[in-house]
Coordinates of C-alpha atoms in Angstrom, one line a residue:
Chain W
X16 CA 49.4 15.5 14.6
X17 CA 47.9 18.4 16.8
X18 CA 44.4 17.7 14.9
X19 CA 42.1 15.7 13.3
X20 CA 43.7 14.9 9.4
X21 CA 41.3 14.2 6.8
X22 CA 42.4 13.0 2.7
X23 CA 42.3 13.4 0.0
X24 CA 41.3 16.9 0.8
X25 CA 39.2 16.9 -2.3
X26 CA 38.3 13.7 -4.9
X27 CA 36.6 13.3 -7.5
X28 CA 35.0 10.4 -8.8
X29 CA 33.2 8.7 -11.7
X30 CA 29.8 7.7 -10.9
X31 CA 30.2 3.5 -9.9
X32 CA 33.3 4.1 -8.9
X33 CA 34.5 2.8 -5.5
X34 CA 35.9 5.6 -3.0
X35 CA 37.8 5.6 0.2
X36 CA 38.0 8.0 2.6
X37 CA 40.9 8.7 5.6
X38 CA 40.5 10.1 9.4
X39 CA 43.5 10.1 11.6
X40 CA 42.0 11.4 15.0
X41 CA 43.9 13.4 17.5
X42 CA 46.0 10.9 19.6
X43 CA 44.3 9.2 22.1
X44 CA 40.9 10.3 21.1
X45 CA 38.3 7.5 22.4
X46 CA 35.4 8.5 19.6
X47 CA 35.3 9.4 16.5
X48 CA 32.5 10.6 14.1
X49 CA 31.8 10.6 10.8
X50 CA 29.3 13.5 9.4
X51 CA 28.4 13.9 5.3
X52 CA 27.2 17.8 4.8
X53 CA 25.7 18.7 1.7
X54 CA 25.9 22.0 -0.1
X55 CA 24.2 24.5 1.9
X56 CA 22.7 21.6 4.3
X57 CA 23.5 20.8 8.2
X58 CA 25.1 17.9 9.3
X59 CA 24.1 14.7 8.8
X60 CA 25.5 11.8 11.3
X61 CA 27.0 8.8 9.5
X62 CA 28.6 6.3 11.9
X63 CA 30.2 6.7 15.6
X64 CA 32.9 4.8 17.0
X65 CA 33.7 4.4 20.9
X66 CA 36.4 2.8 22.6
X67 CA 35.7 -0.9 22.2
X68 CA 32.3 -0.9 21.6
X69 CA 30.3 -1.7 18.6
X70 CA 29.7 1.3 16.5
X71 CA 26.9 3.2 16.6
X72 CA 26.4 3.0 12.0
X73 CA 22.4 4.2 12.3
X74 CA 23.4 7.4 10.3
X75 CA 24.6 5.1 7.5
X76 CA 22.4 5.9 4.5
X77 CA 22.7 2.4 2.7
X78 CA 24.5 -0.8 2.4
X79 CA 26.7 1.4 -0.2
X80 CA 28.0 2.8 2.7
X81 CA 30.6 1.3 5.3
X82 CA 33.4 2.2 7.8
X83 CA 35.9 0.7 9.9
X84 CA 38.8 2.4 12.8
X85 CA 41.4 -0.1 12.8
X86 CA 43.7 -0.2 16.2
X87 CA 41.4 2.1 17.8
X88 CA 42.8 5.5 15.9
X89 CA 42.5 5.7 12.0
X90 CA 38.9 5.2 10.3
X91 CA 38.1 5.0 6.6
X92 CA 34.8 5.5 5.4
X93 CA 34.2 4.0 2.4
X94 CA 31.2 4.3 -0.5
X95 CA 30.8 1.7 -3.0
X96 CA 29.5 2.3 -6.2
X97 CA 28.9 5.9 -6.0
X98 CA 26.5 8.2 -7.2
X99 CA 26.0 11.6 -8.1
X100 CA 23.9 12.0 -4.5
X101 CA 26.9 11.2 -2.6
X102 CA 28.4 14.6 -3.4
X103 CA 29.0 16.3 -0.3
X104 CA 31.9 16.9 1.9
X105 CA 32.6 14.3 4.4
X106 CA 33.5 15.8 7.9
X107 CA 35.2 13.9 10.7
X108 CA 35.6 14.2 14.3
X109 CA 37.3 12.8 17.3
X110 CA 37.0 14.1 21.0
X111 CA 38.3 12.0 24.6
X112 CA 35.7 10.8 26.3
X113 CA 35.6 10.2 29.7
X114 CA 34.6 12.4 33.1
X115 CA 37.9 14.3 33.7
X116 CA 38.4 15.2 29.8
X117 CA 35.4 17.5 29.1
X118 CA 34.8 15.9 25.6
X119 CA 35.5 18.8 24.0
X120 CA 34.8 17.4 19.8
X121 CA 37.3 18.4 17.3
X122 CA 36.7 18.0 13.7
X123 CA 38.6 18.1 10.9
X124 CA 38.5 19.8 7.9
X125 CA 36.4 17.3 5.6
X126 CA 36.8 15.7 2.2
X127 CA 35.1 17.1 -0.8
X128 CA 33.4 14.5 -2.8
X129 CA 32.1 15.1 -6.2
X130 CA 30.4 12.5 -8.2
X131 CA 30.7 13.1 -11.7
Chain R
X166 CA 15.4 10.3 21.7
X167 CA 17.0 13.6 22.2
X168 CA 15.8 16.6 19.9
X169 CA 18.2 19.5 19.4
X170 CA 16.8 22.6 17.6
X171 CA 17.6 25.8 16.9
X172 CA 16.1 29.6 16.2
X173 CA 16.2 31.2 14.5
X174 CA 17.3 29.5 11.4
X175 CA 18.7 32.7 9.7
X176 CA 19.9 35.8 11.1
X177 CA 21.0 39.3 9.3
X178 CA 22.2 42.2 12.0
X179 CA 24.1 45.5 11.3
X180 CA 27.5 45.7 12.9
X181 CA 28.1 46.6 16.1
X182 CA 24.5 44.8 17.4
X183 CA 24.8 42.6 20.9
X184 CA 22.6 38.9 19.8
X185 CA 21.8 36.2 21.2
X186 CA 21.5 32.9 18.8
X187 CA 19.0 29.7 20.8
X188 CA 19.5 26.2 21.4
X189 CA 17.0 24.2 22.7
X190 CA 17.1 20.5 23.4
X191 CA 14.2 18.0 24.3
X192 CA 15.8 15.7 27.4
X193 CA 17.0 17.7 30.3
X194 CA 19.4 15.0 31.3
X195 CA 22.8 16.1 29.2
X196 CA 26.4 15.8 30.3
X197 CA 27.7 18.9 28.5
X198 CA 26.6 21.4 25.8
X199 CA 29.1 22.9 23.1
X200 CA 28.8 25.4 20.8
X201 CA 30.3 25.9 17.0
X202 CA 31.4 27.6 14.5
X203 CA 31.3 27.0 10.6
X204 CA 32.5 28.8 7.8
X205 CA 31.7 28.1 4.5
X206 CA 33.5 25.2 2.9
X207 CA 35.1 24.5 6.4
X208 CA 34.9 22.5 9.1
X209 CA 33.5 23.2 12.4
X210 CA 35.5 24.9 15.1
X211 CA 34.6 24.8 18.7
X212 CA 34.0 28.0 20.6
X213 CA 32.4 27.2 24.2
X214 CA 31.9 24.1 26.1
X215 CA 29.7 24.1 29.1
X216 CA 29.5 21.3 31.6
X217 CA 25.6 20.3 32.8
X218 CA 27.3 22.0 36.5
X219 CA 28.1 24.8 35.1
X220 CA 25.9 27.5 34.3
X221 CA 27.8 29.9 31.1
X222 CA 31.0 29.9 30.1
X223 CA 32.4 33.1 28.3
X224 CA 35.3 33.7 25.5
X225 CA 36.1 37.6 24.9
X226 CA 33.1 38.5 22.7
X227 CA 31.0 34.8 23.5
X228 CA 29.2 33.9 26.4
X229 CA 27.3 30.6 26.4
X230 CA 24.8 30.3 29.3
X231 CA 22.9 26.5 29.9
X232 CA 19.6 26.3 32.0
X233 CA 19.1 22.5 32.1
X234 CA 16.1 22.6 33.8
X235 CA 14.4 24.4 30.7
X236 CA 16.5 22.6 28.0
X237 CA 18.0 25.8 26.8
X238 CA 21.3 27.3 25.9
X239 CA 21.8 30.9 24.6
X240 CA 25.0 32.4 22.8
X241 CA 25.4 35.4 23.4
X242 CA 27.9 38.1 21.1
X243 CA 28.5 41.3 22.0
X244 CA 29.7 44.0 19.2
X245 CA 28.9 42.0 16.4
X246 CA 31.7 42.2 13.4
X247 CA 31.3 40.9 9.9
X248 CA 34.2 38.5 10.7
X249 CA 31.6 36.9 13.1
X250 CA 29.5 35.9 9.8
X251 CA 29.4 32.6 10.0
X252 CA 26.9 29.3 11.1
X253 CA 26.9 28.4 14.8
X254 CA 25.9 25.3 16.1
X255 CA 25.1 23.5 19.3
X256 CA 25.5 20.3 20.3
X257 CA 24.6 18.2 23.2
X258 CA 26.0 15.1 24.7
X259 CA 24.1 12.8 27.1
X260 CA 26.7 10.8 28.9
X261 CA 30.3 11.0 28.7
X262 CA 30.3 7.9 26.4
X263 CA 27.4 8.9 24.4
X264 CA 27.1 10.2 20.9
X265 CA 26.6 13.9 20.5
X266 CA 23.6 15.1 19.0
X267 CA 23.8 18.5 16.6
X268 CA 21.5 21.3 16.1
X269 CA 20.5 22.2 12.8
X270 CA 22.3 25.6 13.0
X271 CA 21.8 29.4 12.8
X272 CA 23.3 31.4 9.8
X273 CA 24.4 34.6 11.1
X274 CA 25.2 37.6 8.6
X275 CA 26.7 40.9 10.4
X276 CA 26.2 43.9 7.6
X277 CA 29.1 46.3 7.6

C-alpha cells in the first residue's frame, strides 16, 4: 500500500486476554518502530527493527510484551495477558534507511487498545 | 545517550501570530532532524526533514531551521490558523541506521 497499515483499527479486550497487533510497513522500508501512546501522554518507544539486525526491544515494558517482523516487512506486536495499563493506542512506523533515502519516518495510524 | 527536549510544553496564541516552537537535543553528532505533527486520536504526520548539511528547510507556512553546533532546531509558523492546532514534535536520528529519538512535544492552541 502507499502507507504504513495498522489493525484492528480499534480492539478491545478482556483483561488476561492475549492480543495481537498488525503493521504492514511501506514497501521496502528497512526499519520499523513500534511506539504505545497513552491518553494525553507522548510517545513511548517499544521495540525497533533494522534490516537484519537484532532488534533494538529496550522500550519493551515487560516480558508480557513481545514482537516479531517476519520476512523483513510485516511486524506483530503482541501483549500477553493484558491489563487494564495496557490501554493506549499502539503507533507504528517504518522509514528507508540508508544515505541516499533521507529517512524520512512514516507512521501509521495506530491501534486503540482498551483493556476492560 | 541522546536527550531530545522541547519548550515550551504548551502553547495558546491568537490567530494570525508568527511562533516559533524549540527543539533541543543533547549530542551534536545527528544525521538528520524531522519535525511532526499530531492530531488528537491520530497518528503523526511528517512536516520537515532537515539533513545535519543543511541548514532549514521551509513548507509554505513552516520553516524548520538546525544549528548543530548548538543542538537546536526551531519551527517556525507564520500566520498562525486554528487548523494549525495541533502537537508538533521533533525527532532526531544519529546515523542513518540508528534509532530515532522523539521529543516530548509542544501542544499548540491558535484561538480564533
Amino acid at each position: 500500500g502507499a502507507g504504513v497499515s495498522q489493525s484492528p483499527s480499534n480492539k478491545v479486550t478482556e483483561k488476561g486476554k492475549d492480543v495481537e497487533l498488525r503493521c504492514d510497513p511501506i514497501s521496502g522500508h528497512t526499519a520499523l518502530y513500534w511506539y504505545r501512546q497513552s491518553l494525553g501522554q507522548g510517545l513511548e518507544f517499544l521495540i525497533y527493527f533494522q534490516g537484519n539486525s537484532a532488534p533494538d526491544k529496550s522500550g519493551l515494558p515487560s516480558d508480557r510484551f513481545s514482537a516479531e517482523r517476519t520476512g523483513g516487512s510485516v511486524s506483530t506486536l503482541t501483549i500477553q495477558r493484558t491489563q487494564q495499563e495496557d490501554s493506549a493506542v499502539y503507533l507504528c512506523a517504518s522509514s528507508l534507511q540508508g544515505e541516499i533515502s533521507g529517512n524520512t519516518i512514516y507512521f501509521g495510524e495506530g491501534s486503540w487498545l482498551t483493556v476492560v | 545517550k541522546q536527550e531530545v527536549t522541547q519548550i515550551p510544553a504548551a502553547l495558546s496564541v491568537p490567530e494570525g501570530e508568527n511562533l516559533v516552537l524549540n527543539c533541543s537535543f543533547t549530542d551534536s553528532a545527528i544525521y538528520n532532524l524531522q519535525w511532526f505533527r499530531q492530531d488528537p486520536g491520530k497518528g503523526l504526520t511528517s512536516l520537515l526533514l532537515i539533513q545535519s548539511s543543511q541548514r532549514e528547510q521551509t513548507s509554505g507556512r513552516l520553516n524548520a531551521s538546525l544549528d548543530k553546533s548548538s543542538g537546536r532546531s526551531t519551527l517556525y509558523i507564520a500566520a498562525s490558523q486554528p487548523g494549525d492546532s495541533a502537537t508538533y514534535l521533533c525527532a532526531v536520528l544519529k546515523t542513518s541506521y540508528d534509532k530515532v529519538i522523539f521529543g516530548p512535544g509542544t501542544s499548540l492552541s491558535v484561538i480564533p
